[in-house]
PDB file of C-alpha atoms in Angstrom:
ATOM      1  CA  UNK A   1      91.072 109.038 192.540  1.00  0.00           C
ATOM      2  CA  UNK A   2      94.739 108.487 193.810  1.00  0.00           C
ATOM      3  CA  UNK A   3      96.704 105.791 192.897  1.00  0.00           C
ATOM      4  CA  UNK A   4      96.811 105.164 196.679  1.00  0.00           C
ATOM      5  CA  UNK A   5      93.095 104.501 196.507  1.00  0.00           C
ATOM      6  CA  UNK A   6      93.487 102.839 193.536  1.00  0.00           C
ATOM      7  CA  UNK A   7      95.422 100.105 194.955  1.00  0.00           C
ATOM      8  CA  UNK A   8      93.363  99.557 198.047  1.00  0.00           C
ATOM      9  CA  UNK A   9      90.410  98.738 195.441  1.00  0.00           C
ATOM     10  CA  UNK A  10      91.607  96.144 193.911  1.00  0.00           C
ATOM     11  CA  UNK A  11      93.729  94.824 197.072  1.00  0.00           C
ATOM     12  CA  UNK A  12      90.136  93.280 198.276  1.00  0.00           C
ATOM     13  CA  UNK A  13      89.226  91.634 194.744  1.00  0.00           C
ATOM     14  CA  UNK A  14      93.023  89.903 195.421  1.00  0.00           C
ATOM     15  CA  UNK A  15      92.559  88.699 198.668  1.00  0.00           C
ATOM     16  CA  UNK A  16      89.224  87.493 197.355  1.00  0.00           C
ATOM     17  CA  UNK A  17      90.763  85.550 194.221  1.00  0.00           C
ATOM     18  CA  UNK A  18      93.836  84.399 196.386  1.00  0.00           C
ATOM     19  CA  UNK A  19      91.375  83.205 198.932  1.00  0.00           C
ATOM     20  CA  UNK A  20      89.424  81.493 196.507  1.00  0.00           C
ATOM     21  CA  UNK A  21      92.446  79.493 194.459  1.00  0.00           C
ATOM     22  CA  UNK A  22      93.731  78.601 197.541  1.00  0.00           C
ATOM     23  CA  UNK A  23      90.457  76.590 199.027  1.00  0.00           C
ATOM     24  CA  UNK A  24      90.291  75.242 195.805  1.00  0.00           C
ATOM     25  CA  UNK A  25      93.393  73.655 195.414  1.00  0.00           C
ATOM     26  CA  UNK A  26      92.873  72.536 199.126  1.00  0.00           C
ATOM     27  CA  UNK A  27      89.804  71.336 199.039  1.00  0.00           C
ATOM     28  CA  UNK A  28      91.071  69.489 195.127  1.00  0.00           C
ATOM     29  CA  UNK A  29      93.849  67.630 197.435  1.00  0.00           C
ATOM     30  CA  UNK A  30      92.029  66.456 200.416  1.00  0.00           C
ATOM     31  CA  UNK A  31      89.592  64.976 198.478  1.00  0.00           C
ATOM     32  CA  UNK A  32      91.595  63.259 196.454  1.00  0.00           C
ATOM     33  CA  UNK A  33      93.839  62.094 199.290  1.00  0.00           C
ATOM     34  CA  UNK A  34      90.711  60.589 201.500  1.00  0.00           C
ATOM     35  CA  UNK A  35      89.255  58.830 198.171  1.00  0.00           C
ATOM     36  CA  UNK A  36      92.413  57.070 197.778  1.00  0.00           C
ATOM     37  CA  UNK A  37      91.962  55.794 201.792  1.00  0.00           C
ATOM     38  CA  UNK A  38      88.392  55.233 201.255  1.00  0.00           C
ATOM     39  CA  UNK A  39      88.138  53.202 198.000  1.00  0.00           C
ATOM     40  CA  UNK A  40      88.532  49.524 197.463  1.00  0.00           C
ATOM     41  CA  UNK A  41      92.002  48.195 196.197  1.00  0.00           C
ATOM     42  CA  UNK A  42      90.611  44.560 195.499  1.00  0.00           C
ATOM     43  CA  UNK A  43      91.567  44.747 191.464  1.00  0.00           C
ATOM     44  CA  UNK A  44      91.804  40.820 191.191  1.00  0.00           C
ATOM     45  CA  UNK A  45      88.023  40.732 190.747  1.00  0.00           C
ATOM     46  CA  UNK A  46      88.310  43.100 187.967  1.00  0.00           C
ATOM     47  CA  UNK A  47      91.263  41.161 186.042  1.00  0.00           C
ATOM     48  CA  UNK A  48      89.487  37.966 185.693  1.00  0.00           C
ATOM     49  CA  UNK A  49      85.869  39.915 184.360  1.00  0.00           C
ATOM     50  CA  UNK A  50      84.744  40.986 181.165  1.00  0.00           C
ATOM     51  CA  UNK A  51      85.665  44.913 180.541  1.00  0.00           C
ATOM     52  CA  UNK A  52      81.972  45.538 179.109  1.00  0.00           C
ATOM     53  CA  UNK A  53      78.512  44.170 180.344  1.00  0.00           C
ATOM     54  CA  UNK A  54      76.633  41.757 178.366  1.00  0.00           C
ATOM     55  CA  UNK A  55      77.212  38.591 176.838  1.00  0.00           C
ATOM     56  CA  UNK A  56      80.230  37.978 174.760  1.00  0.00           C
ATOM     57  CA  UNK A  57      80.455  38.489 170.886  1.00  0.00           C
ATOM     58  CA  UNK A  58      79.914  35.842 168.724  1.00  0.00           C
ATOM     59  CA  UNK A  59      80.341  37.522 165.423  1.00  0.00           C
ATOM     60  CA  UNK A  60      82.462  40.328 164.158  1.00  0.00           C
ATOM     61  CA  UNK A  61      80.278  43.495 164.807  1.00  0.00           C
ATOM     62  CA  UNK A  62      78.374  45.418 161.776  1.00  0.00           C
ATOM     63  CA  UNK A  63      80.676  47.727 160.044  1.00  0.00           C
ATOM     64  CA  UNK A  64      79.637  51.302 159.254  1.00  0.00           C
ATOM     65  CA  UNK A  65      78.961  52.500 156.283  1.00  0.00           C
ATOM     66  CA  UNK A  66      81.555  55.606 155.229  1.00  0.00           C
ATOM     67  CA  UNK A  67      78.585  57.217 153.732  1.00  0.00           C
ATOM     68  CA  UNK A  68      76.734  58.109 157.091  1.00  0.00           C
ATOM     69  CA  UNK A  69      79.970  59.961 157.734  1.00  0.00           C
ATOM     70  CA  UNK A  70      79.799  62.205 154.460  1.00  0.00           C
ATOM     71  CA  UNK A  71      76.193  63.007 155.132  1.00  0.00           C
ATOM     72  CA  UNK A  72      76.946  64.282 158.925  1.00  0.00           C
ATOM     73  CA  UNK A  73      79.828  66.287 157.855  1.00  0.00           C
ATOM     74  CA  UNK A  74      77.916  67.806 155.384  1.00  0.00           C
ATOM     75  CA  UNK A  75      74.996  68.251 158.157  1.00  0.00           C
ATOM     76  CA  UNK A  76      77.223  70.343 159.827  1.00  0.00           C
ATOM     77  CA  UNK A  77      78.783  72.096 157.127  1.00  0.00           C
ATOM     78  CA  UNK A  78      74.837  73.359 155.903  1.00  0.00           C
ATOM     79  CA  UNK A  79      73.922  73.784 159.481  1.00  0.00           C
ATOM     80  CA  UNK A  80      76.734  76.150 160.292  1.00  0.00           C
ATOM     81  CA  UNK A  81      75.422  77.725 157.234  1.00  0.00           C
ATOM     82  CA  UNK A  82      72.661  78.870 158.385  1.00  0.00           C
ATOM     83  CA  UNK A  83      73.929  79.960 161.686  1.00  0.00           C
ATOM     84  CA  UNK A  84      75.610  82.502 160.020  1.00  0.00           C
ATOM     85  CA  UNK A  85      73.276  83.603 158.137  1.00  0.00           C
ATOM     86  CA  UNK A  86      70.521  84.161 160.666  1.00  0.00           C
ATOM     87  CA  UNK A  87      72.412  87.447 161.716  1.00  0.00           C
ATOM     88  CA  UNK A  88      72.350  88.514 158.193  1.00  0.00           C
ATOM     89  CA  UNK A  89      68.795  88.317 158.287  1.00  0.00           C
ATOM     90  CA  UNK A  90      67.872  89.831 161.499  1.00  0.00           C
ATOM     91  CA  UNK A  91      69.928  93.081 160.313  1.00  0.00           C
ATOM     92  CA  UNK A  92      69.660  92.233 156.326  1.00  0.00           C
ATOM     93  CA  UNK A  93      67.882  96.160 156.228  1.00  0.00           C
ATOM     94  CA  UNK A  94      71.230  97.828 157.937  1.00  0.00           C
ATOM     95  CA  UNK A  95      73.520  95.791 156.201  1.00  0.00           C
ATOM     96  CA  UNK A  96      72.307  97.389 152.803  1.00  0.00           C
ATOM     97  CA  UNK A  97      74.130  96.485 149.494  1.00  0.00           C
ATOM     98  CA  UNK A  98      77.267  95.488 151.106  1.00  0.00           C
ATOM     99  CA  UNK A  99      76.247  92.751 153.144  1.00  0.00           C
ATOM    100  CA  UNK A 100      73.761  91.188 150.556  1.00  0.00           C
ATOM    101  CA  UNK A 101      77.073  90.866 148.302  1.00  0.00           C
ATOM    102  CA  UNK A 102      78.894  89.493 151.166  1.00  0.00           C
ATOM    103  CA  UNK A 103      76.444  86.885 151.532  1.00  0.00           C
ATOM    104  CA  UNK A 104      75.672  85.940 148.011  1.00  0.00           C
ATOM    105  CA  UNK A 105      79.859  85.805 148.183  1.00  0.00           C
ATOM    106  CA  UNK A 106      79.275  83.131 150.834  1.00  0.00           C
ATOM    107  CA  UNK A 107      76.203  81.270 149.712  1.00  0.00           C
ATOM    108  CA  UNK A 108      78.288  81.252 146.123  1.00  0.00           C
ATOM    109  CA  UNK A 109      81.307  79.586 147.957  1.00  0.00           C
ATOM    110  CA  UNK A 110      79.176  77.111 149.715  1.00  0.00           C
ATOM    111  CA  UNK A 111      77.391  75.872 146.659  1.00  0.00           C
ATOM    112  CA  UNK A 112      81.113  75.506 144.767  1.00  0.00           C
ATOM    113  CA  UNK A 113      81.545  72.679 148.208  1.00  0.00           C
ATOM    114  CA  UNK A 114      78.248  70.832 147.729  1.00  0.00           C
ATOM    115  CA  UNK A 115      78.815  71.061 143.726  1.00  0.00           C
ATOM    116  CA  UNK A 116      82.458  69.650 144.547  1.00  0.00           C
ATOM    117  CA  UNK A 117      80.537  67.411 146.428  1.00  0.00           C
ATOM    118  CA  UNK A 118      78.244  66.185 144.091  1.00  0.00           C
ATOM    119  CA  UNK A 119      80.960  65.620 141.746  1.00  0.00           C
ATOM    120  CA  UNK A 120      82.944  63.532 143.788  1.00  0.00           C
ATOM    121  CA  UNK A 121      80.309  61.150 144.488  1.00  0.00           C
ATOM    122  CA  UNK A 122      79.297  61.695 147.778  1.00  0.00           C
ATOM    123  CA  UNK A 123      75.599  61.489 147.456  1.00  0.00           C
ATOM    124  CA  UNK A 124      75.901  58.123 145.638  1.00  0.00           C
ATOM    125  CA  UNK A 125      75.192  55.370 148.020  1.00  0.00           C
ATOM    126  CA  UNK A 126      77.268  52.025 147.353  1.00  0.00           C
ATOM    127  CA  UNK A 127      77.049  49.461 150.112  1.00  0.00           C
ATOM    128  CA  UNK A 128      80.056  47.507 151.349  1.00  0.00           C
ATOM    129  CA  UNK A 129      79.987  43.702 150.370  1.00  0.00           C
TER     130      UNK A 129
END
């Protein structure tokens, strides 16, 4: 293949891609030009209403407890866990002495966490009064 040829094969995909980023940025503009005719500009109605549906608040609303945020966090942290460990297992046999090290490596670092965990408290519930 020349480089002549060469060219002329990829001078189609760049007409295509040119083509392409140039409806799209048309298309992007118009649309945002006749939204701006079409839509309403009446804001008053919308400065003297309540931001959010429903009756108003009468009481300050329920505070979260920090806890639930500890437990998701460490939902994640386990569940990640075992993404990466379901490749291990699909290829545990070709992986051979090496890779069950690495991952007794990892499941070792991961129980140090939920051990530092434990030690800081973070499975102790305490509610806030």
């Amino acid at each position: 293949m020349s480089h002549s040829e060469l060219d002329s094969t990829y001078l189609g995909a760049f007409i295509i891609l040119l083509l392409a980023t140039c409806s799209f940025s048309l298309i992007t503009f118009l649309s945002s030009k006749i939204s701006k005719k079409l839509a309403n500009c009446n804001t008053e109605r919308l400065k003297v209403g309540f931001y959010e549906c429903g009756p108003t608040t009468v009481k300050q609303p329920n505070k979260i407890n920090i806890h639930y945020f500890f437990y998701g966090i460490l939902f994640i942290l386990f569940d990640v866990e075992v993404i990466f460990m379901y490749p291990w297992a699909v290829d545990f046999r070709l992986l051979g002495l090496f890779g069950l090290i690495e991952m007794l490596l990892f499941v070792a670092i991961l129980l140090i966490g939920f051990a530092y965990a434990w030690q800081k408290g973070v499975f102790k519930w305490q509610s806030i009064r």
